[in-house]
XYZ file of C-alpha atoms in Angstrom:
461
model
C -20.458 7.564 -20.004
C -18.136 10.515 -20.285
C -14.437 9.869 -19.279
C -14.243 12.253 -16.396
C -17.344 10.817 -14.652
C -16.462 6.899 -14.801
C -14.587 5.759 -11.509
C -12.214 2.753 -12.004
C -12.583 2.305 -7.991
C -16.280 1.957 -8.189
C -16.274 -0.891 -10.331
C -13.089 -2.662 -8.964
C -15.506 -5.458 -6.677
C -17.019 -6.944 -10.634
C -13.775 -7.681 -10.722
C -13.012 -9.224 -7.812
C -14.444 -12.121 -6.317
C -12.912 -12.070 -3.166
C -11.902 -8.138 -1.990
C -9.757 -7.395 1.142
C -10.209 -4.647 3.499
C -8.236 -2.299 4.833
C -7.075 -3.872 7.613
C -6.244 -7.061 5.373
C -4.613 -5.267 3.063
C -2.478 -3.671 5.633
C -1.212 -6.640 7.133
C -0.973 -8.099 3.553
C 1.495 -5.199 2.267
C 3.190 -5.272 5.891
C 4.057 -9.034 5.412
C 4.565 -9.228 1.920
C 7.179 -6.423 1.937
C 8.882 -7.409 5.275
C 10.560 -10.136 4.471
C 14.511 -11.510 4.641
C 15.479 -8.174 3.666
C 14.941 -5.819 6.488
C 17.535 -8.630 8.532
C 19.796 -8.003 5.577
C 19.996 -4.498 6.357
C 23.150 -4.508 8.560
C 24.989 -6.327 5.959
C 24.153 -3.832 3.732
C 24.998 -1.101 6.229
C 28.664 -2.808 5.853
C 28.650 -2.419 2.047
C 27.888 1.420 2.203
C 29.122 2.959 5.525
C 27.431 4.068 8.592
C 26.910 7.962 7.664
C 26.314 6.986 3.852
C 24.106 3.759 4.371
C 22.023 6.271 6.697
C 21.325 8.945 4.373
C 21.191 6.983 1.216
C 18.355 4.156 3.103
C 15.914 7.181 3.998
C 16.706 9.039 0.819
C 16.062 5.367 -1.437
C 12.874 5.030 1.271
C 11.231 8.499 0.153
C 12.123 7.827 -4.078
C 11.190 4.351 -3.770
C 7.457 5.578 -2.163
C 7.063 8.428 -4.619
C 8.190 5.844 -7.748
C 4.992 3.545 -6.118
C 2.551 6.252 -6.307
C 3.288 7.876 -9.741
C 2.672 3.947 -10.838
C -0.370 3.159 -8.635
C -1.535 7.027 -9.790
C -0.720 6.100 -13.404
C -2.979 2.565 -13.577
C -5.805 4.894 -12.244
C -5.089 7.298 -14.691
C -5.317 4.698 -17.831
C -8.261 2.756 -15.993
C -10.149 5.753 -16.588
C -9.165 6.093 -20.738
C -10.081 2.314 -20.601
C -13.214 2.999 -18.999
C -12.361 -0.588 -17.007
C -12.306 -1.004 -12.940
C -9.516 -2.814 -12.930
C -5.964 -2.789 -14.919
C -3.039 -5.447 -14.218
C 0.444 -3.784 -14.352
C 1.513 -5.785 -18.190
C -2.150 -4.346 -19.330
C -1.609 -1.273 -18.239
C 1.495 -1.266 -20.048
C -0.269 -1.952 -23.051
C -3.046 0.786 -22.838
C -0.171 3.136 -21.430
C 1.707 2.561 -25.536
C -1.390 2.709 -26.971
C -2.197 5.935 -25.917
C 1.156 7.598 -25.757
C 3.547 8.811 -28.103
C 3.780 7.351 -31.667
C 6.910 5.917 -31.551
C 5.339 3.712 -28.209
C 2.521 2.530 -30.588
C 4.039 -0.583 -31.509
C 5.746 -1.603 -28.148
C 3.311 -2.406 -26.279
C 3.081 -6.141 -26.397
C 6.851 -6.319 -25.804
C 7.482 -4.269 -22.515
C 3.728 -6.118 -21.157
C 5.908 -9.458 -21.472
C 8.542 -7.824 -20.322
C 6.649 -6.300 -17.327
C 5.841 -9.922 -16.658
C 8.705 -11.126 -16.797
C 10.448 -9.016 -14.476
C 7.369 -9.207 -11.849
C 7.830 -13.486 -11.901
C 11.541 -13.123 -11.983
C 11.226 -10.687 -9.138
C 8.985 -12.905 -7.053
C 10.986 -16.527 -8.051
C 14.226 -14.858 -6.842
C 12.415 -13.414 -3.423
C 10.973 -17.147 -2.843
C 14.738 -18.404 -3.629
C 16.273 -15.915 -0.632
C 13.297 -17.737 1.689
C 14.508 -21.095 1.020
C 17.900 -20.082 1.506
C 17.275 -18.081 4.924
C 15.211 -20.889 6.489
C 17.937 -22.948 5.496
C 20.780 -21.353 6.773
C 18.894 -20.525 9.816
C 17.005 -24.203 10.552
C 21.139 -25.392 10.590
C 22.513 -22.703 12.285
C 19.981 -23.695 15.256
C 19.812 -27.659 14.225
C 23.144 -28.186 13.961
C 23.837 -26.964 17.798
C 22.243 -30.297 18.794
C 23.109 -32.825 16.260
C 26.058 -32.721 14.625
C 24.948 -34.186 11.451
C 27.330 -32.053 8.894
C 24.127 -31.979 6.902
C 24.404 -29.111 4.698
C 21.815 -25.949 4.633
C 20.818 -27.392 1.081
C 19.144 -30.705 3.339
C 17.354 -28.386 5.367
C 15.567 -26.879 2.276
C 14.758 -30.117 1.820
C 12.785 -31.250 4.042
C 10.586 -27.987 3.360
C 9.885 -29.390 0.046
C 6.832 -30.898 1.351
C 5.486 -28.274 4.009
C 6.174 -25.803 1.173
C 3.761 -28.211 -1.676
C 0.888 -28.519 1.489
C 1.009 -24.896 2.411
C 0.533 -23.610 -1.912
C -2.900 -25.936 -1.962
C -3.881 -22.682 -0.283
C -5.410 -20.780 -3.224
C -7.387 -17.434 -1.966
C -6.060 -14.428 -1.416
C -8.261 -13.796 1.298
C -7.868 -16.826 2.944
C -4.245 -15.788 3.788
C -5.157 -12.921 5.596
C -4.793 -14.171 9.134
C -1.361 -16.015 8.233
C -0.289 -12.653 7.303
C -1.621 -11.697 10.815
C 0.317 -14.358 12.430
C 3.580 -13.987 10.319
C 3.344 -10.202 11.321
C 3.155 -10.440 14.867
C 5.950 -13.295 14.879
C 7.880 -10.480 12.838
C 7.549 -7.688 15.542
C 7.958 -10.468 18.185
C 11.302 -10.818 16.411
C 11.922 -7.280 15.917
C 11.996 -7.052 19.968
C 14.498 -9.911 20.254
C 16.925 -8.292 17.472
C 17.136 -5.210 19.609
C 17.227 -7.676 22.943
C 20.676 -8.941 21.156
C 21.777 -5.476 20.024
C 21.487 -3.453 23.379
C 22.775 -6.064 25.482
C 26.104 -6.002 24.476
C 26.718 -2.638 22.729
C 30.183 -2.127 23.761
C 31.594 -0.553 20.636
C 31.409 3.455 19.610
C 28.841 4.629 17.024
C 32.267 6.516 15.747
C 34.042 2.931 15.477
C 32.329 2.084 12.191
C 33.432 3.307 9.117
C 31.271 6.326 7.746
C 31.619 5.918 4.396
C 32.021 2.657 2.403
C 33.936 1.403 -0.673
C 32.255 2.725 -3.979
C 32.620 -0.831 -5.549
C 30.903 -2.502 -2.600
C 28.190 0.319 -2.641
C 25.590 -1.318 -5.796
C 25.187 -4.159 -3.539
C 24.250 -1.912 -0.694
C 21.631 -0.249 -3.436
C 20.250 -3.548 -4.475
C 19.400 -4.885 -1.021
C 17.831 -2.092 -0.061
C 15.693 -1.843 -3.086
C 14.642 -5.466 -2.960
C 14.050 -5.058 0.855
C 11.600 -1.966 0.071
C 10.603 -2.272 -3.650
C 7.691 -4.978 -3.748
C 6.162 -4.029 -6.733
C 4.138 -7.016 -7.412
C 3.160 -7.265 -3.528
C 2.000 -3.287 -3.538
C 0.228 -4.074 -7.041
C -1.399 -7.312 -6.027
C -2.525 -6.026 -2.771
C -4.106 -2.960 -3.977
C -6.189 -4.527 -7.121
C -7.827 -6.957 -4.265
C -8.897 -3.840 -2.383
C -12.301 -3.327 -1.479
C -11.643 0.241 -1.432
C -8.840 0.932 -3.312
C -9.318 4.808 -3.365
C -7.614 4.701 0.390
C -4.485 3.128 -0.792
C -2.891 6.691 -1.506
C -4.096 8.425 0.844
C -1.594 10.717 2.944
C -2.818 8.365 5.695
C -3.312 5.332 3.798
C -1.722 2.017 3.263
C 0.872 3.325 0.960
C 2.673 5.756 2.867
C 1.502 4.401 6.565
C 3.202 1.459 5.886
C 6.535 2.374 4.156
C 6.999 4.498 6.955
C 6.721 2.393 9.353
C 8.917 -0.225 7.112
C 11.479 2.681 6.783
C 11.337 2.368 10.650
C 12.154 -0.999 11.057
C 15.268 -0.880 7.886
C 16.723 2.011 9.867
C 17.014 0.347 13.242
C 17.423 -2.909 12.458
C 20.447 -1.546 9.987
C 22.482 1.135 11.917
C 22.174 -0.625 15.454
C 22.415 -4.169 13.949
C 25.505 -3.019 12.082
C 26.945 -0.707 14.873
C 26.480 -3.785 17.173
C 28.265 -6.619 15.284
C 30.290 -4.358 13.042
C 32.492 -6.673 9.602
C 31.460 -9.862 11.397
C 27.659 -9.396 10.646
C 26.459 -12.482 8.650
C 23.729 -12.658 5.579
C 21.120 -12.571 8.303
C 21.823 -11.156 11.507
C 19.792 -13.702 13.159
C 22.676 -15.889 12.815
C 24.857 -13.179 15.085
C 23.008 -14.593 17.573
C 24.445 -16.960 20.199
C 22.677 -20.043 19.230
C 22.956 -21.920 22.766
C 20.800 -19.955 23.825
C 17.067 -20.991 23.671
C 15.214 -17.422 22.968
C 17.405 -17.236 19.976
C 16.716 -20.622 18.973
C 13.011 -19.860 19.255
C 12.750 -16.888 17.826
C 15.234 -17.847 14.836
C 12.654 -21.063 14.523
C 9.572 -18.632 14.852
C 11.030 -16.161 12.114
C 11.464 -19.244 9.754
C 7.924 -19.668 9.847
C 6.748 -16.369 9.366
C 8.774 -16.787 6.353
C 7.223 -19.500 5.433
C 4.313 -17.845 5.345
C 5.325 -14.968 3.665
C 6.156 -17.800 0.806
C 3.026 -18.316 0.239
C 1.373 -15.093 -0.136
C 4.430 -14.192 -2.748
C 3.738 -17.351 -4.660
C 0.391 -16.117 -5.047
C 1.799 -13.212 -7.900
C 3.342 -14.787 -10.194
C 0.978 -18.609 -10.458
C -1.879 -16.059 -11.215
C 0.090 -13.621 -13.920
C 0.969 -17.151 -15.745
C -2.715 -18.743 -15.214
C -4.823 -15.383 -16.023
C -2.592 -14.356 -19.039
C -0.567 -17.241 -20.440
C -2.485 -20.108 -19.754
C -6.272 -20.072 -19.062
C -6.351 -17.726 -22.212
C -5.249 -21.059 -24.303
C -7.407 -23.041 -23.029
C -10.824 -24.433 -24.869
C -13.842 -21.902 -24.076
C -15.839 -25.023 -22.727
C -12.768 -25.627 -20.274
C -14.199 -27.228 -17.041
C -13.480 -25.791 -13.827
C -12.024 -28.722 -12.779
C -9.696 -28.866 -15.274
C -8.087 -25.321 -14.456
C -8.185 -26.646 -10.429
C -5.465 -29.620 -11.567
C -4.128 -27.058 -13.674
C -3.528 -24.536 -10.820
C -2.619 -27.192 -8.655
C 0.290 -28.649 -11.129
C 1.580 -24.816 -11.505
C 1.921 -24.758 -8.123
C 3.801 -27.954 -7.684
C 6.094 -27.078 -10.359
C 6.746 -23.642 -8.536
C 7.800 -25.208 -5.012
C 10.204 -27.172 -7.616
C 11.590 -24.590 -9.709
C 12.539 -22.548 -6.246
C 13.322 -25.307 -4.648
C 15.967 -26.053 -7.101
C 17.415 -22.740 -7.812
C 17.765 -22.134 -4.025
C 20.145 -25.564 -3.672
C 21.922 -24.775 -6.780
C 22.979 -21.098 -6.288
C 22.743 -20.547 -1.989
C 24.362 -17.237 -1.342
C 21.401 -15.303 0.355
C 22.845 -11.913 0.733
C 24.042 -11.556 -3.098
C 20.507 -13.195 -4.734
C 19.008 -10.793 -2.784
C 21.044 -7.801 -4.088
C 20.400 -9.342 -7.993
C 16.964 -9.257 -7.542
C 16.775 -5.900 -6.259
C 19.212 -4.405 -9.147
C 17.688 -6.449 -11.754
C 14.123 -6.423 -11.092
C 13.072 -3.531 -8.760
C 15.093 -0.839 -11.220
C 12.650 -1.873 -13.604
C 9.394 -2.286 -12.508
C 9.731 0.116 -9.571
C 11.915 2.992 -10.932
C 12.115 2.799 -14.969
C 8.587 1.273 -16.114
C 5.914 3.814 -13.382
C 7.688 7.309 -15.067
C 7.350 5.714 -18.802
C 3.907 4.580 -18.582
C 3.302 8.267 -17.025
C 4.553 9.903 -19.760
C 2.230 7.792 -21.969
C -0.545 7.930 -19.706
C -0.793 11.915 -20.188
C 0.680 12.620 -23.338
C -2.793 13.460 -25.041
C -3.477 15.942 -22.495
C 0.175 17.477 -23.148
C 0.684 17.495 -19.287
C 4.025 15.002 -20.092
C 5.755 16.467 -23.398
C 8.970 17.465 -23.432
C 8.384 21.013 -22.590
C 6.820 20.261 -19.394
C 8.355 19.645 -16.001
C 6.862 16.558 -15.728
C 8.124 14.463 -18.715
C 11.816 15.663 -17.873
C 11.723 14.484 -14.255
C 10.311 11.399 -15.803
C 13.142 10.733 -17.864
C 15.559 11.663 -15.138
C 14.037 8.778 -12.800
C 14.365 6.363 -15.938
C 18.290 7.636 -16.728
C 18.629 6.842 -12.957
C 17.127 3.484 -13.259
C 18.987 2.223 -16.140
C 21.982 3.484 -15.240
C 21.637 1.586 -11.597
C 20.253 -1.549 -12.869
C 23.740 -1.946 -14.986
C 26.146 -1.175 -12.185
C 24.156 -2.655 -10.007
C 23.809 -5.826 -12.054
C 27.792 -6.100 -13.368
C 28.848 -6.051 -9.083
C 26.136 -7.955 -7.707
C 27.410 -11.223 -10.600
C 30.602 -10.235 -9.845
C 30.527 -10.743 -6.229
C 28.505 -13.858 -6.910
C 31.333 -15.593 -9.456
C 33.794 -14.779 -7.242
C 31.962 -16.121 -3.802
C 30.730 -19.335 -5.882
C 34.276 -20.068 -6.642
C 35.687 -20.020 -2.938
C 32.905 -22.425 -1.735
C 33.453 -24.717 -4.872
C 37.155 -24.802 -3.674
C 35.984 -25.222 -0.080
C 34.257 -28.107 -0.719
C 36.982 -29.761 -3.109
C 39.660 -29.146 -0.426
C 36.968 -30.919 2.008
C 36.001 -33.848 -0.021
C 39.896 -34.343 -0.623
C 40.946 -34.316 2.721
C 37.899 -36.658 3.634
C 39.476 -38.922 0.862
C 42.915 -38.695 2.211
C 41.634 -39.494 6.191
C 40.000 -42.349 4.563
C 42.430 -43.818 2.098
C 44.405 -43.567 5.375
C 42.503 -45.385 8.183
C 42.395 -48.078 5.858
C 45.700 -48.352 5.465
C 46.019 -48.922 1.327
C 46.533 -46.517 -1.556
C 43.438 -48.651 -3.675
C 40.466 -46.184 -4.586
């Protein structure tokens, strides 16, 4: 078959045992990108300014689009030279060196672990900020009845199970209507968030501060691109497309729907930080007045959307570890059954290896930030430009004397140079935070030593 003629998106269902449809796929991308971040957004409006949060969140919304289609563009692209309907981003990475540059030649098996890598460090951390918002949020409501003291890390807890029940589910497909459920609890939400914001806007747009400090600003950066910058969602929801050739369309799921989650960043942002100006929390579902029982439901309802939206970003990185690292080891005459326990044991040891991180290390607003600056800045910014320059290098539409390969490498100076500023603040921040609730809860402990040493009237410990 000659090159030009063969159609990656024709042959994408032999791959594919279970395709989604538009509509699916909509809500899937909708869901899977809409997550803790967008209720971030205010925080992050307080890192950057009003003015320059404003203009730097539409102009980061518009590069962080284009950066997804050059990559989804670019696995079409080397589909095609691999004559194969269907490419997974670390593969494509691989056919991208091999067919690129000489000095790329040998590479490729390094940045496809690498691509890995990033994409189930990227999705761990994202299912970390989950545990910790439905933690801090189950206490901030919890704790209005019962005053327990339990701490947020109990709360994540008693998710440990709920979380192990929900992963048995293992089809893509079969998550579909969750998604549907977790996105109308997320617009349900959306109308309650403004409910808060209008009904008490006393302040002046003017009274915020415009501009932000410059050392604050990378953690304004990396919120925003983990909030928008679901790379493994976009990929993993497009390969299970029936019709994948719609995905890019000017009117497709691609642009239709980071539009409309541009919407939702924007409002939720500038009126959520106009409203509760420095005193906005992590979440700014925990601005609300928790007497009050819509904001107790709605917090509750949001937690399980989230929930839900745990599962369907599990889903990413199990299968990059079962399809590439694991089932390939395995004995040819490996039973089914044997890869079901196998499946079943990754995804046990998942709930486990989140669970744990998110108790250990619970500061939701600054994981979320590392993730973005970490992660994102390479597999939605750096990686899509390179593997475009290899993709078309032996058509000579990406050497250096072109247009193309230099806007490339401008995007990829861009990304490197915000991943390491981004990175150095964002760790920064995080020491220094880590240290005052260390000393917070020595100071507590003491004094809880002291009042009992005390009441029982002796000096023996």
């Amino acid at each position: 078959m000659v090159l030009e003629d063969y159609n990656p998106h024709v042959h994408r269902e032999e791959y594919i045992a279970h395709p989604t449809n538009n509509a699916e796929t909509f809500f899937h991308l909708i869901k899977g990108v809409l997550g803790t971040g967008v209720l971030a957004m205010p925080e992050a409006f307080k890192y950057a300014g009003m003015y320059n949060g404003i203009i730097f969140l539409l102009t980061l919304a518009v590069f962080v689009t284009y950066c997804l289609h050059i990559l989804v563009r670019t696995q079409y692209i080397l589909c095609k030279k691999k004559q194969t309907g269907l490419l997974y981003y670390a593969d494509s990475m691989i056919v991208a060196c091999e067919v690129g540059p000489g000095c790329f030649k040998n590479l490729g098996s390094i940045l496809s672990f690498m691509t890995d890598f990033f994409m189930i460090f990227y999705q761990i951390g994202t299912c970390c900020v989950y545990w910790v918002f439905v933690g801090d949020n189950l206490k901030y409501v919890v704790d209005n009845y019962y005053k327990n003291n339990f701490s947020k890390q109990i709360y994540m807890l008693f998710l440990f199970v709920p979380h192990c029940l929900g992963m048995c589910i293992r089809n893509l497909k079969l998550l579909a209507p969750f998604s549907l459920v977790a996105d109308v609890i997320t617009f349900v939400t959306f109308a309650v968030v403004y409910y808060y914001i209008f009904s008490d806007l006393q302040s002046n747009f003017t009274d915020r501060p415009a501009w932000g400090s410059a050392i604050d600003f990378p953690l304004f950066f990396g919120t925003v691109l983990f909030s928008l910058q679901s790379v493994p969602v976009v990929i993993s929801v497009e390969n299970n497309m029936k019709t994948p050739a719609f995905f890019r369309k000017w009117y497709g799921q691609l642009n239709v729907g980071f539009g409309l989650l541009t919407i939702f960043y924007f409002f939720v942002g500038v009126f959520g930080y106009w409203r509760y100006g420095e005193d906005i929390k992590s979440a700014i579902t925990m601005n609300f007045p928790k007497e009050e029982i819509l904001a107790q439901v709605i917090i509750i309802s949001y937690c399980i959307a989230i929930f839900l939206s745990y599962l369907l970003n599990a889903y990413v990185p199990i299968h990059i570890l079962e399809e590439r690292y694991i089932y390939p080891k395995l004995n040819e005459d490996a039973t089914e059954r044997k890869k079901f326990w196998i499946d079943m044991a990754l995804r046990f040891l998942y709930v486990c290896v989140t669970c744990l991180i998110s108790t250990t290390i619970p500061l939701l607003g600054l994981i979320i930030s590392l993730c973005g600056v970490f992660c994102t800045t390479h597999l939605g910014i750096i990686f899509p430009p390179l593997m475009e320059i290899c993709a078309l290098w032996e058509d000579e539409r990406s050497k250096p004397k072109t247009l193309l390969f230099w806007k490339s490498v401008a995007i990829i100076i861009f990304g490197i140079f915000s991943m390491v500023i981004g990175v150095y603040a964002t760790i920064k921040a995080m020491v220094e935070q880590l240290e005052v609730e260390y000393m917070q809860i020595t100071v507590s402990a003491a004094t809880s030593l002291a009042t009992t040493i005390s009441s029982n009237g002796t000096t023996t410990i």
